[in-house]
CSV table of C-alpha atoms in Angstrom, one decimal:
chain,number,residue,atom,x,y,z
A,1,GLN,CA,-25.4,1.6,5.7
A,2,ARG,CA,-25.8,1.0,9.2
A,3,ASP,CA,-23.1,2.1,11.2
A,4,ARG,CA,-22.2,-1.1,14.1
A,5,THR,CA,-19.2,-0.2,15.4
A,6,ARG,CA,-21.0,0.3,18.8
A,7,LEU,CA,-22.6,-2.9,18.7
A,8,PHE,CA,-18.8,-4.1,18.1
A,9,GLU,CA,-17.6,-2.4,21.2
A,10,VAL,CA,-19.8,-3.6,23.5
A,11,ALA,CA,-19.4,-7.5,22.3
A,12,HIS,CA,-15.9,-7.3,22.9
A,13,ARG,CA,-16.1,-6.2,26.9
A,14,LEU,CA,-18.6,-8.8,26.9
A,15,SER,CA,-16.2,-11.3,25.9
A,16,ASP,CA,-13.4,-10.3,26.9
A,17,GLY,CA,-13.2,-12.9,29.9
A,18,LEU,CA,-13.0,-15.2,27.2
A,19,ALA,CA,-10.3,-14.1,25.2
A,20,ASP,CA,-5.9,-14.9,25.7
A,21,ALA,CA,-5.4,-12.1,23.5
A,22,SER,CA,-7.1,-9.5,21.1
A,23,THR,CA,-5.5,-9.1,17.9
A,24,VAL,CA,-6.3,-5.7,15.6
A,25,ILE,CA,-4.8,-4.9,12.4
A,26,SER,CA,-2.5,-1.5,13.0
A,27,GLN,CA,-1.6,0.5,16.2
A,28,ALA,CA,-4.2,3.1,15.5
A,29,ALA,CA,-7.1,0.5,15.3
A,30,GLY,CA,-5.3,-1.2,18.4
A,31,ALA,CA,-5.5,2.8,20.1
A,32,TYR,CA,-8.8,3.2,19.4
A,33,TYR,CA,-10.3,0.3,20.9
A,34,VAL,CA,-8.5,0.8,24.0
A,35,ARG,CA,-9.4,4.0,24.2
A,36,ARG,CA,-12.9,3.3,23.9
A,37,ARG,CA,-12.3,0.5,26.2
A,38,ALA,CA,-13.2,-2.5,24.3
A,39,ILE,CA,-9.6,-3.5,24.6
A,40,PRO,CA,-7.3,-3.5,27.8
A,41,PRO,CA,-4.5,-2.3,26.8
A,42,ALA,CA,-2.4,-6.2,27.9
A,43,LYS,CA,-4.1,-8.5,25.7
A,44,LEU,CA,-4.2,-6.0,22.2
A,45,ARG,CA,-1.8,-7.6,20.1
A,46,VAL,CA,-1.4,-6.3,15.9
A,47,VAL,CA,-1.2,-8.0,13.3
A,48,TYR,CA,-1.1,-6.0,10.3
A,49,ASN,CA,-1.8,-7.1,7.2
A,50,GLY,CA,-0.3,-8.5,4.5
A,51,ILE,CA,-0.5,-9.6,0.9
A,52,ASP,CA,2.1,-11.5,-1.4
A,53,ALA,CA,4.5,-8.4,-2.6
A,54,ALA,CA,6.4,-10.3,-5.5
A,55,ARG,CA,2.0,-10.6,-7.5
A,56,TYR,CA,1.9,-6.5,-6.9
A,57,ALA,CA,5.7,-5.6,-8.8
A,58,HIS,CA,6.3,-3.6,-11.4
A,59,ASP,CA,5.9,-5.2,-14.7
A,60,PRO,CA,6.8,-2.8,-17.7
A,61,ALA,CA,5.0,-4.5,-20.2
A,62,ALA,CA,1.9,-4.6,-18.3
A,63,ARG,CA,2.6,-0.8,-18.0
A,64,ALA,CA,2.6,-0.7,-21.7
A,65,ARG,CA,-0.1,-2.7,-22.8
A,66,LEU,CA,-2.7,-1.2,-20.6
A,67,ARG,CA,-1.9,2.8,-21.0
A,68,SER,CA,-1.8,2.0,-24.6
A,69,VAL,CA,-5.7,0.3,-24.1
A,70,LEU,CA,-6.6,3.7,-22.3
A,71,GLY,CA,-5.1,5.5,-24.3
A,72,VAL,CA,-3.2,7.8,-22.0
A,73,ASP,CA,0.1,7.5,-23.4
A,74,ASP,CA,2.3,9.8,-22.0
A,75,ALA,CA,0.1,11.2,-19.5
A,76,PHE,CA,0.3,11.4,-15.9
A,77,VAL,CA,-1.9,8.4,-14.4
A,78,TRP,CA,-3.4,8.2,-10.9
A,79,LEU,CA,-5.0,5.5,-10.0
A,80,ALA,CA,-7.3,5.4,-6.7
A,81,VAL,CA,-8.9,1.8,-5.7
A,82,GLY,CA,-12.0,1.0,-3.7
A,83,ARG,CA,-15.8,0.9,-2.9
A,84,LEU,CA,-17.2,3.8,-5.1
A,85,GLU,CA,-19.0,4.7,-0.9
A,86,ARG,CA,-19.3,7.1,1.4
A,87,GLN,CA,-16.3,6.2,3.4
A,88,LYS,CA,-14.0,6.4,0.5
A,89,ASP,CA,-14.7,10.1,0.7
A,90,TYR,CA,-14.3,10.4,-3.3
A,91,PRO,CA,-16.2,13.7,-4.4
A,92,THR,CA,-12.4,14.9,-2.0
A,93,LEU,CA,-10.4,13.1,-4.3
A,94,LEU,CA,-12.2,13.9,-6.9
A,95,ARG,CA,-11.8,18.4,-5.9
A,96,ALA,CA,-8.3,18.0,-5.7
A,97,PHE,CA,-8.2,16.8,-9.1
A,98,ALA,CA,-9.6,19.1,-10.5
A,99,ARG,CA,-7.4,21.7,-8.3
A,100,LEU,CA,-3.9,19.9,-9.9
A,101,GLY,CA,-5.4,22.1,-13.2
A,102,ASP,CA,-3.2,20.2,-15.5
A,103,ALA,CA,-4.8,18.9,-18.7
A,104,SER,CA,-1.8,15.9,-18.7
A,105,ARG,CA,-3.5,14.4,-15.9
A,106,SER,CA,-5.4,11.5,-15.6
A,107,LEU,CA,-7.6,9.7,-12.9
A,108,TRP,CA,-8.4,6.2,-13.0
A,109,ILE,CA,-11.0,5.0,-9.9
A,110,CYS,CA,-11.4,1.5,-10.0
A,111,GLY,CA,-14.7,-0.2,-8.1
A,112,GLU,CA,-18.4,0.5,-8.0
A,113,GLY,CA,-21.5,1.5,-5.0
A,114,ALA,CA,-23.7,3.2,-4.9
A,115,ARG,CA,-22.0,6.6,-5.2
A,116,ARG,CA,-21.1,5.9,-8.6
A,117,ASP,CA,-23.3,8.3,-11.1
A,118,GLU,CA,-22.9,10.9,-8.5
A,119,LEU,CA,-19.3,10.7,-7.9
A,120,MET,CA,-19.2,11.4,-12.6
A,121,ALA,CA,-21.4,13.8,-12.2
A,122,LEU,CA,-19.1,15.8,-10.0
A,123,ALA,CA,-16.9,15.2,-11.9
A,124,ASP,CA,-18.5,16.7,-15.0
A,125,ALA,CA,-19.3,20.0,-13.0
A,126,LEU,CA,-16.1,20.6,-11.7
A,127,GLY,CA,-14.9,20.6,-15.2
A,128,VAL,CA,-12.1,17.0,-15.4
A,129,GLY,CA,-14.9,14.4,-16.8
A,130,ASP,CA,-12.6,13.8,-19.7
A,131,ARG,CA,-9.6,13.1,-18.0
A,132,VAL,CA,-11.4,10.9,-15.1
A,133,ARG,CA,-12.1,6.4,-15.8
A,134,PHE,CA,-14.8,4.9,-13.8
A,135,LEU,CA,-13.8,1.7,-15.0
A,136,GLY,CA,-15.7,-0.7,-13.1
A,137,LEU,CA,-14.9,-3.8,-10.4
A,138,ARG,CA,-11.6,-5.3,-12.4
A,139,ASP,CA,-9.4,-8.0,-11.8
A,140,ASP,CA,-6.2,-7.3,-12.8
A,141,ILE,CA,-5.1,-4.6,-9.9
A,142,PRO,CA,-1.8,-5.6,-10.4
A,143,ALA,CA,-1.3,-4.2,-14.1
A,144,LEU,CA,-3.2,-1.6,-13.4
A,145,LEU,CA,-0.7,-0.2,-10.7
A,146,SER,CA,1.6,-1.0,-12.9
A,147,ALA,CA,0.4,1.3,-15.3
A,148,ALA,CA,-0.5,4.2,-12.8
A,149,ASP,CA,2.0,6.4,-12.2
A,150,ALA,CA,1.0,7.3,-8.3
A,151,PHE,CA,-2.2,6.5,-6.4
A,152,ALA,CA,-4.2,8.2,-4.5
A,153,LEU,CA,-6.6,7.0,-0.9
A,154,SER,CA,-9.2,10.0,0.3
A,155,SER,CA,-10.9,7.6,3.6
A,156,VAL,CA,-12.1,9.4,6.2
A,157,LEU,CA,-12.3,5.8,8.2
A,158,GLU,CA,-9.5,2.6,7.8
A,159,GLY,CA,-8.7,-0.1,9.7
A,160,LEU,CA,-5.3,-1.0,7.3
A,161,PRO,CA,-6.2,-1.2,3.5
A,162,LEU,CA,-4.5,-3.5,1.8
A,163,VAL,CA,-4.3,-1.3,-1.7
A,164,LEU,CA,-1.8,1.0,0.0
A,165,LEU,CA,0.6,-2.6,0.5
A,166,GLN,CA,-0.4,-2.7,-2.8
A,167,ALA,CA,0.6,0.3,-3.9
A,168,SER,CA,3.9,-0.2,-2.0
A,169,ALA,CA,4.5,-3.4,-3.1
A,170,ALA,CA,4.2,-1.7,-7.0
A,171,GLY,CA,6.8,0.9,-6.0
A,172,LEU,CA,3.9,3.6,-6.9
A,173,PRO,CA,4.2,7.5,-4.1
A,174,ILE,CA,1.1,7.6,-2.2
A,175,VAL,CA,-0.6,10.0,-1.0
A,176,THR,CA,-3.7,8.6,1.4
A,177,THR,CA,-5.1,10.5,4.2
A,178,ALA,CA,-4.4,10.6,7.6
A,179,VAL,CA,-6.8,8.0,8.6
A,180,GLY,CA,-6.6,4.0,10.6
A,181,GLY,CA,-3.5,2.7,9.8
A,182,ASN,CA,-3.4,4.2,6.8
A,183,ALA,CA,0.7,6.5,8.2
A,184,GLU,CA,2.1,3.2,9.8
A,185,VAL,CA,2.4,1.8,5.3
A,186,LEU,CA,4.4,4.7,4.3
A,187,ILE,CA,7.9,6.3,5.6
A,188,PRO,CA,6.9,10.1,5.0
A,189,GLU,CA,8.2,11.8,3.0
A,190,VAL,CA,10.0,9.3,1.0
A,191,SER,CA,7.5,6.2,-0.8
A,192,GLY,CA,4.3,9.2,0.1
A,193,LEU,CA,2.4,12.2,2.2
A,194,VAL,CA,-0.1,11.3,4.8
A,195,VAL,CA,-2.3,14.5,4.3
A,196,PRO,CA,-5.7,15.8,6.6
């Protein structure tokens, strides 16, 4: 997949005179574009992503039903949602999960992508293949958030991911990487942890 970041930065500079303001989805994104001189600070406006929080509110009935269907009963379940691509850095997540060493914990990964087979092989090689479920594309993310006990996002590149807003609305504790606007979603040490 080709990185078009440089092209977008040049386009911002060339078209700057046509705009009264430029919007970004997080303070971190704004700082990045200002640092790269793609957007002048005076024209920068942060407009955060938003969600319908009520749609992701914890649902005990959905939790019980989905945990039964997926056969986890009382296991502690970590959930990760996102494309199975390089920027989401699932190998780091799988290695961290393997280090927990607690056989009563499960990891559900929702999403599809080019790295699926590679990630499944890595889970097996790390000895956690029996506790990691690759759930594919799902249309029941609110129910999955209710069924999980915590949320993890191991990305190396982000803007302001909607899935962190969804996990927060579901009341899940979150562990996320310190990239993009991830830290702007959390109350540190209260609603989650931001890790390098």
